[in-house]
mmCIF file of C-alpha atoms in Angstrom:
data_model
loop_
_atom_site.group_PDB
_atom_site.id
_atom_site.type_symbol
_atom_site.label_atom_id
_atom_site.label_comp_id
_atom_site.label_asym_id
_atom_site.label_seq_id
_atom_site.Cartn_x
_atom_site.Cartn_y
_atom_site.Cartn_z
ATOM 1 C CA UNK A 1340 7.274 12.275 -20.497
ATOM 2 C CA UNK A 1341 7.784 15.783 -19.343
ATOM 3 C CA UNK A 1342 11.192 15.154 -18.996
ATOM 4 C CA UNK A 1343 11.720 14.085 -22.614
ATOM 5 C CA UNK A 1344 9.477 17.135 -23.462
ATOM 6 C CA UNK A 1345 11.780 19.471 -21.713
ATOM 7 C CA UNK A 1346 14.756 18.360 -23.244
ATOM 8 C CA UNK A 1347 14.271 20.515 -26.184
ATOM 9 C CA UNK A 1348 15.019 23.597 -23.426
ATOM 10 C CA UNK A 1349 18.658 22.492 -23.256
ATOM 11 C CA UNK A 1350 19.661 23.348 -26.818
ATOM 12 C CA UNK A 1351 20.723 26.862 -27.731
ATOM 13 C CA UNK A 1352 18.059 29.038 -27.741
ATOM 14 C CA UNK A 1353 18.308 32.878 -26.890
ATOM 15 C CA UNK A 1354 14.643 32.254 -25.617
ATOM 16 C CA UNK A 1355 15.542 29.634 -23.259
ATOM 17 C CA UNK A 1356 15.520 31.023 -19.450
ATOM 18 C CA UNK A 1357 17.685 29.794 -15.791
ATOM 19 C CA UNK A 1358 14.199 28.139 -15.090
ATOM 20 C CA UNK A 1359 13.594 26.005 -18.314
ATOM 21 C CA UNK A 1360 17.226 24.539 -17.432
ATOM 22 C CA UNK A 1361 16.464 24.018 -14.304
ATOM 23 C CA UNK A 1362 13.064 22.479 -15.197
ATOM 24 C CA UNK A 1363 14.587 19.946 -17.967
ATOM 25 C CA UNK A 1364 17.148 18.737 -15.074
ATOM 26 C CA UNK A 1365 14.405 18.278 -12.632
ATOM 27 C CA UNK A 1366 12.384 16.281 -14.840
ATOM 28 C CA UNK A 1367 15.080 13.966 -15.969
ATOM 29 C CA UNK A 1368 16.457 13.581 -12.621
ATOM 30 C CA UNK A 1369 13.322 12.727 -11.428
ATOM 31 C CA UNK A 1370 12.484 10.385 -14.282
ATOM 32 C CA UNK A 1371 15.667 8.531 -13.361
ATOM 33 C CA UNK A 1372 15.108 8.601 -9.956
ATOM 34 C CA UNK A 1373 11.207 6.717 -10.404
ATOM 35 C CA UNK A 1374 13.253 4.518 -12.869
ATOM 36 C CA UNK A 1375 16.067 3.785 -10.841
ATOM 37 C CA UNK A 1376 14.892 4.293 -6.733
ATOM 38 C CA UNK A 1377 11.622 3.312 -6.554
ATOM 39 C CA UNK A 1378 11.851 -0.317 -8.314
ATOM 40 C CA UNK A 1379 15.030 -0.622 -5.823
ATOM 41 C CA UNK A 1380 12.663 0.730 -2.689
ATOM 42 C CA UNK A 1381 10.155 -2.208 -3.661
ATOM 43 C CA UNK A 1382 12.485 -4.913 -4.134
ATOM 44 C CA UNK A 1383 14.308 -3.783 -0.711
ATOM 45 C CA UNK A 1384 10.451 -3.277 1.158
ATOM 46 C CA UNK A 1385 9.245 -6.554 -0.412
ATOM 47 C CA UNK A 1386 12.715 -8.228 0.301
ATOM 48 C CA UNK A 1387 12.678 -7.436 4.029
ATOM 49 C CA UNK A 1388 8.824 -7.905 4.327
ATOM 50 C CA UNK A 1389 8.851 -11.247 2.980
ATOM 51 C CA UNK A 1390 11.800 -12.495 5.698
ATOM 52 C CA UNK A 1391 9.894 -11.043 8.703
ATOM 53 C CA UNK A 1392 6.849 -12.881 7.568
ATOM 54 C CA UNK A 1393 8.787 -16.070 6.607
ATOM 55 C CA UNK A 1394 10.369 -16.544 10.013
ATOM 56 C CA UNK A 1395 6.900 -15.171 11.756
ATOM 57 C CA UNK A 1396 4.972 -18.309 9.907
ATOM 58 C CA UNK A 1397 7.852 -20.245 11.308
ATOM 59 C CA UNK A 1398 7.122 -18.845 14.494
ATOM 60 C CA UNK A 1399 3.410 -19.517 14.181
ATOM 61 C CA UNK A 1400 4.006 -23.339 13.065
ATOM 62 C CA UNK A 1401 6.102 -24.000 15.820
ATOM 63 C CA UNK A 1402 3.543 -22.678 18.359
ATOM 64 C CA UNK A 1403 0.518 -23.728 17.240
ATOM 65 C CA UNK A 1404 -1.093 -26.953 16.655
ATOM 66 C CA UNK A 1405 -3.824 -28.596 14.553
ATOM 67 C CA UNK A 1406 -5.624 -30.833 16.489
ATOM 68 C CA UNK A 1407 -8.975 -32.656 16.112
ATOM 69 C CA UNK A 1408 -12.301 -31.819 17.954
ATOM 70 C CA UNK A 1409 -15.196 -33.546 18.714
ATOM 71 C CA UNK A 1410 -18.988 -31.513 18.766
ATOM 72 C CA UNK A 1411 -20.710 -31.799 21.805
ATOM 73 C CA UNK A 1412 -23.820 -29.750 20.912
ATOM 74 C CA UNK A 1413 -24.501 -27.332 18.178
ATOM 75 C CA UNK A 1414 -25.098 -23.438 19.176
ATOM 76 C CA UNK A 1415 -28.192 -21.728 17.995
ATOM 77 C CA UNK A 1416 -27.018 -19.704 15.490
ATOM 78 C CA UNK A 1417 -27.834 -15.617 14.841
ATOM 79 C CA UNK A 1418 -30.203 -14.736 12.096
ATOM 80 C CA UNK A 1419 -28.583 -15.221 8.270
ATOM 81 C CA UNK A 1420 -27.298 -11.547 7.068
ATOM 82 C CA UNK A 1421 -29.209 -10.829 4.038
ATOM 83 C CA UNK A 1422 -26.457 -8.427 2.606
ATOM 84 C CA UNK A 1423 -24.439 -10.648 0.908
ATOM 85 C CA UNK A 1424 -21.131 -8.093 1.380
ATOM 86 C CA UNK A 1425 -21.096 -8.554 5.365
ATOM 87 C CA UNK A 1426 -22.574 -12.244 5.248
ATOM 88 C CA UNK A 1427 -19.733 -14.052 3.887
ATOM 89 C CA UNK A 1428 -17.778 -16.554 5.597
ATOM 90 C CA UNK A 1429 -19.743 -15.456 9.270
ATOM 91 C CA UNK A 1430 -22.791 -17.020 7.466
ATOM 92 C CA UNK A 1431 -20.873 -20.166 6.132
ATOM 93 C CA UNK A 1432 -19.719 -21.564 9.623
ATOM 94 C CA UNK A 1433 -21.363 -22.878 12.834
ATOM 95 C CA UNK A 1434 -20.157 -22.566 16.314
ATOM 96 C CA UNK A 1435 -20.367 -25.714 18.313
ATOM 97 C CA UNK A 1436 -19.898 -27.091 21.996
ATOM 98 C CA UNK A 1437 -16.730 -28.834 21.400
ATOM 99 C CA UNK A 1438 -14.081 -31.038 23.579
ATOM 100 C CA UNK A 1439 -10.255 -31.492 22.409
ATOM 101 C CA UNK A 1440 -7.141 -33.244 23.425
ATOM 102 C CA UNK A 1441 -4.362 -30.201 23.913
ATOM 103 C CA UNK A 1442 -0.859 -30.973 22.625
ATOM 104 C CA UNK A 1443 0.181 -30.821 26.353
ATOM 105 C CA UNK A 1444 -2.453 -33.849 26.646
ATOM 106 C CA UNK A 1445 -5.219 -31.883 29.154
ATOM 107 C CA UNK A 1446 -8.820 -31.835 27.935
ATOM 108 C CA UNK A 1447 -10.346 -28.697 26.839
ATOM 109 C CA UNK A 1448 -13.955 -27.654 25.634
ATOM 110 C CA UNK A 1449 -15.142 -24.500 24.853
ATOM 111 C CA UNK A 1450 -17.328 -22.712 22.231
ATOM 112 C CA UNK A 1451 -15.587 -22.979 18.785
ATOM 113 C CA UNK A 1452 -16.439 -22.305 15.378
ATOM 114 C CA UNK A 1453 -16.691 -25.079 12.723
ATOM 115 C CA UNK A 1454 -16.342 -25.501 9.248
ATOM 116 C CA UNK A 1455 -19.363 -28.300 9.271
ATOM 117 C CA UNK A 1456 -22.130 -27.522 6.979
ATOM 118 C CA UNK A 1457 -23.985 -29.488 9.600
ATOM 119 C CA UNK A 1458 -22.789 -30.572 12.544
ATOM 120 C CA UNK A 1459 -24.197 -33.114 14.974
ATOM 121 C CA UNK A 1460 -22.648 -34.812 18.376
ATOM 122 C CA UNK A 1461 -19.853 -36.627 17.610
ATOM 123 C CA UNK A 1462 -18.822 -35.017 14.325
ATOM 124 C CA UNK A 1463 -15.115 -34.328 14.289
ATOM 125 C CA UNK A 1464 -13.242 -31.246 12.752
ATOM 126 C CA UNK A 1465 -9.624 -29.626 12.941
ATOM 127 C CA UNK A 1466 -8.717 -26.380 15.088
ATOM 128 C CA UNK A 1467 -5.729 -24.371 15.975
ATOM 129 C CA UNK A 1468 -4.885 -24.721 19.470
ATOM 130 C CA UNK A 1469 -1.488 -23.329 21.333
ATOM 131 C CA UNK A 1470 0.583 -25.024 23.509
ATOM 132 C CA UNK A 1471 -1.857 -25.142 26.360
ATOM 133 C CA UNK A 1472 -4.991 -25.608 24.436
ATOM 134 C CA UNK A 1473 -6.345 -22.480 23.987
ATOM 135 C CA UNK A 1474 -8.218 -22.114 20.469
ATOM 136 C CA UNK A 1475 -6.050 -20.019 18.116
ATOM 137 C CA UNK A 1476 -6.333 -18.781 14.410
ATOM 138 C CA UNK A 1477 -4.468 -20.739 12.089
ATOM 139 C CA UNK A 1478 -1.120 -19.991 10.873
ATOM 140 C CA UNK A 1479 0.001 -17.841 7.802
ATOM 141 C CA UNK A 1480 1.250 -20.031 5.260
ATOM 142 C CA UNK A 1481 4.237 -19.300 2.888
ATOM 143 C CA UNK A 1482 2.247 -18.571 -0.184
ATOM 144 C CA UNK A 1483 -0.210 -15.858 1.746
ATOM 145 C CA UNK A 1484 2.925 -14.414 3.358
ATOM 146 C CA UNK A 1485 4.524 -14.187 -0.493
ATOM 147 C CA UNK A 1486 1.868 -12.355 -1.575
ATOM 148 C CA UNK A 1487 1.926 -10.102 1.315
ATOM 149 C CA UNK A 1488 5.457 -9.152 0.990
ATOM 150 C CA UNK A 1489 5.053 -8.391 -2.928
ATOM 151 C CA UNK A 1490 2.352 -6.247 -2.576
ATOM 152 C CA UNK A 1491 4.600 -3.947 0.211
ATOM 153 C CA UNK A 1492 6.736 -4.356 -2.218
ATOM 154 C CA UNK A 1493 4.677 -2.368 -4.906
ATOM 155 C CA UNK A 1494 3.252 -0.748 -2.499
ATOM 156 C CA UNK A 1495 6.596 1.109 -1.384
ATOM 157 C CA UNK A 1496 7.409 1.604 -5.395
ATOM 158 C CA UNK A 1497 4.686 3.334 -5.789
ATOM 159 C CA UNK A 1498 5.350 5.233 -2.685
ATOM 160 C CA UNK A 1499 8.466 6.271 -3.652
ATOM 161 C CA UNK A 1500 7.431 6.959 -7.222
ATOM 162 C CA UNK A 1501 4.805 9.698 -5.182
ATOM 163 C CA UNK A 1502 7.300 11.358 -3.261
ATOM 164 C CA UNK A 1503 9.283 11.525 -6.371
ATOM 165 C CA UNK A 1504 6.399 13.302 -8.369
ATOM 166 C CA UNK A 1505 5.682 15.042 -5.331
ATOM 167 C CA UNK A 1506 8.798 16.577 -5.047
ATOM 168 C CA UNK A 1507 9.046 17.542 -9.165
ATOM 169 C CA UNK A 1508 5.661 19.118 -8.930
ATOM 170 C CA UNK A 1509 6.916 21.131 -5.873
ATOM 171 C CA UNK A 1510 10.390 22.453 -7.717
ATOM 172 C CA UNK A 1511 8.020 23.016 -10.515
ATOM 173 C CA UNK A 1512 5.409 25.198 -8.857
ATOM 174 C CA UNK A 1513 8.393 26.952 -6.967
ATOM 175 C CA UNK A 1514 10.263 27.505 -10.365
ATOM 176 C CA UNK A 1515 6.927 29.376 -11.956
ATOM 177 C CA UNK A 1516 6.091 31.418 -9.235
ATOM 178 C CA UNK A 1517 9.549 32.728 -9.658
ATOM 179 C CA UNK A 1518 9.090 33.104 -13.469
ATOM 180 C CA UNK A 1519 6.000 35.191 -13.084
ATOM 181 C CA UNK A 1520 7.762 37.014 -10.128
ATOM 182 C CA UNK A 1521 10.503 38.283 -12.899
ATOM 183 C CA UNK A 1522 7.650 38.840 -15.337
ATOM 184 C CA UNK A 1523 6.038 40.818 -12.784
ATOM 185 C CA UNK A 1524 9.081 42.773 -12.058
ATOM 186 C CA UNK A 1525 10.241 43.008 -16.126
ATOM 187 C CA UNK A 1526 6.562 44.630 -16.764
ATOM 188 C CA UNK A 1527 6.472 46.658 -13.715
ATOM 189 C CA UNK A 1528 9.708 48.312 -15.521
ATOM 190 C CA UNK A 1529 8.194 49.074 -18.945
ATOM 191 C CA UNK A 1530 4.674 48.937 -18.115
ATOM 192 C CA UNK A 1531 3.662 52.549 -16.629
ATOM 193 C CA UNK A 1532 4.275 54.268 -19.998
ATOM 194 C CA UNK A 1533 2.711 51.346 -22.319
ATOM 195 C CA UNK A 1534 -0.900 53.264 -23.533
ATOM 196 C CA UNK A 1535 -0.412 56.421 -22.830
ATOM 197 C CA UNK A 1536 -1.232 58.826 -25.731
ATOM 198 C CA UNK A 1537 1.614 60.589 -27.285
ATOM 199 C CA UNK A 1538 4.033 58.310 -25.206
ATOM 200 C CA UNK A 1539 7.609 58.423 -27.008
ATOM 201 C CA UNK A 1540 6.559 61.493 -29.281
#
């Protein structure tokens, strides 16, 4: 908006100054640049992001495994959180005693935690295991990655739009210190006689 505001600088105008030029080019270049760059920075960023994610849920899939374990005992469970912020999902699982069959076909038990509301001996639920067994989270899906990637994607738009603002503001501040600089200087000139009784007579 300050660009379009400025633009009115660039017609003939024995008032205009080198600075109000310069200002209205700043501002439209760096309208055009938050236009133009930053929408291309967050397609690129998002872009990128969203292959390195896509091949590391590949990755993930490939390595781990969802396999199905059996509850041995339940755990006695901490106290409930009564802030409801911090409480959460901690609150709305149980660790359990369980025993699993690794994809490598070795038993394993361990302490795990369970989605059962409930659980009692014998009760059977899913984990993530690796390759050798060992209880691991469970992979990022395509649609979580997605999202991911789009919001680096805005994320380095509005980045870039910053930098871009950042950068205007700077020129800006630079180009009126230098205006008040030849102000300065202009008054420093004519000022000493300005007031002085009988000045000019």
């Amino acid at each position: 908006m300050r660009a379009i505001a400025g633009i009115w600088r660039w017609r003939h105008n024995p008032l205009r100054r080198a600075t109000d030029l310069a200002e209205a080019w700043i501002a439209l270049l760096a309208l055009a640049l938050i236009v133009v760059a930053a929408p291309v920075a967050g397609a690129v960023t998002g872009a990128l992001t969203n292959d390195a994610l896509l091949r590391s849920v590949a990755a993930q899939h490939e390595a781990r495994h969802s396999v199905t374990a059996t509850v041995l005992r339940g755990i006695a469970q901490p106290p409930l959180d009564p802030d409801p912020e911090t409480s959460s999902s901690r609150d709305a699982h149980r660790r359990v005693l369980a025993s699993w069959t690794a994809p490598d076909g070795s038993g394993q038990a361990g302490t795990v935690v369970s989605d059962l509301k409930s659980p009692h001996p014998g009760d059977r639920f899913r984990i993530w295991t690796d390759d050798e067994g060992r209880v691991v989270a469970r992979p990022l899906d395509t649609a979580t990655a997605t999202t991911h990637a789009a919001l680096a994607g805005l994320g380095a738009a509005l980045a870039c739009a910053g930098l871009i603002e950042g950068a205007r503001r700077l020129a800006l501040w630079r180009l009126v210190r230098r205006r008040h600089a030849r102000w300065d200087q202009a008054w420093d000139s004519a000022g000493p006689d300005w007031g002085r009784a009988g000045t000019g007579a």
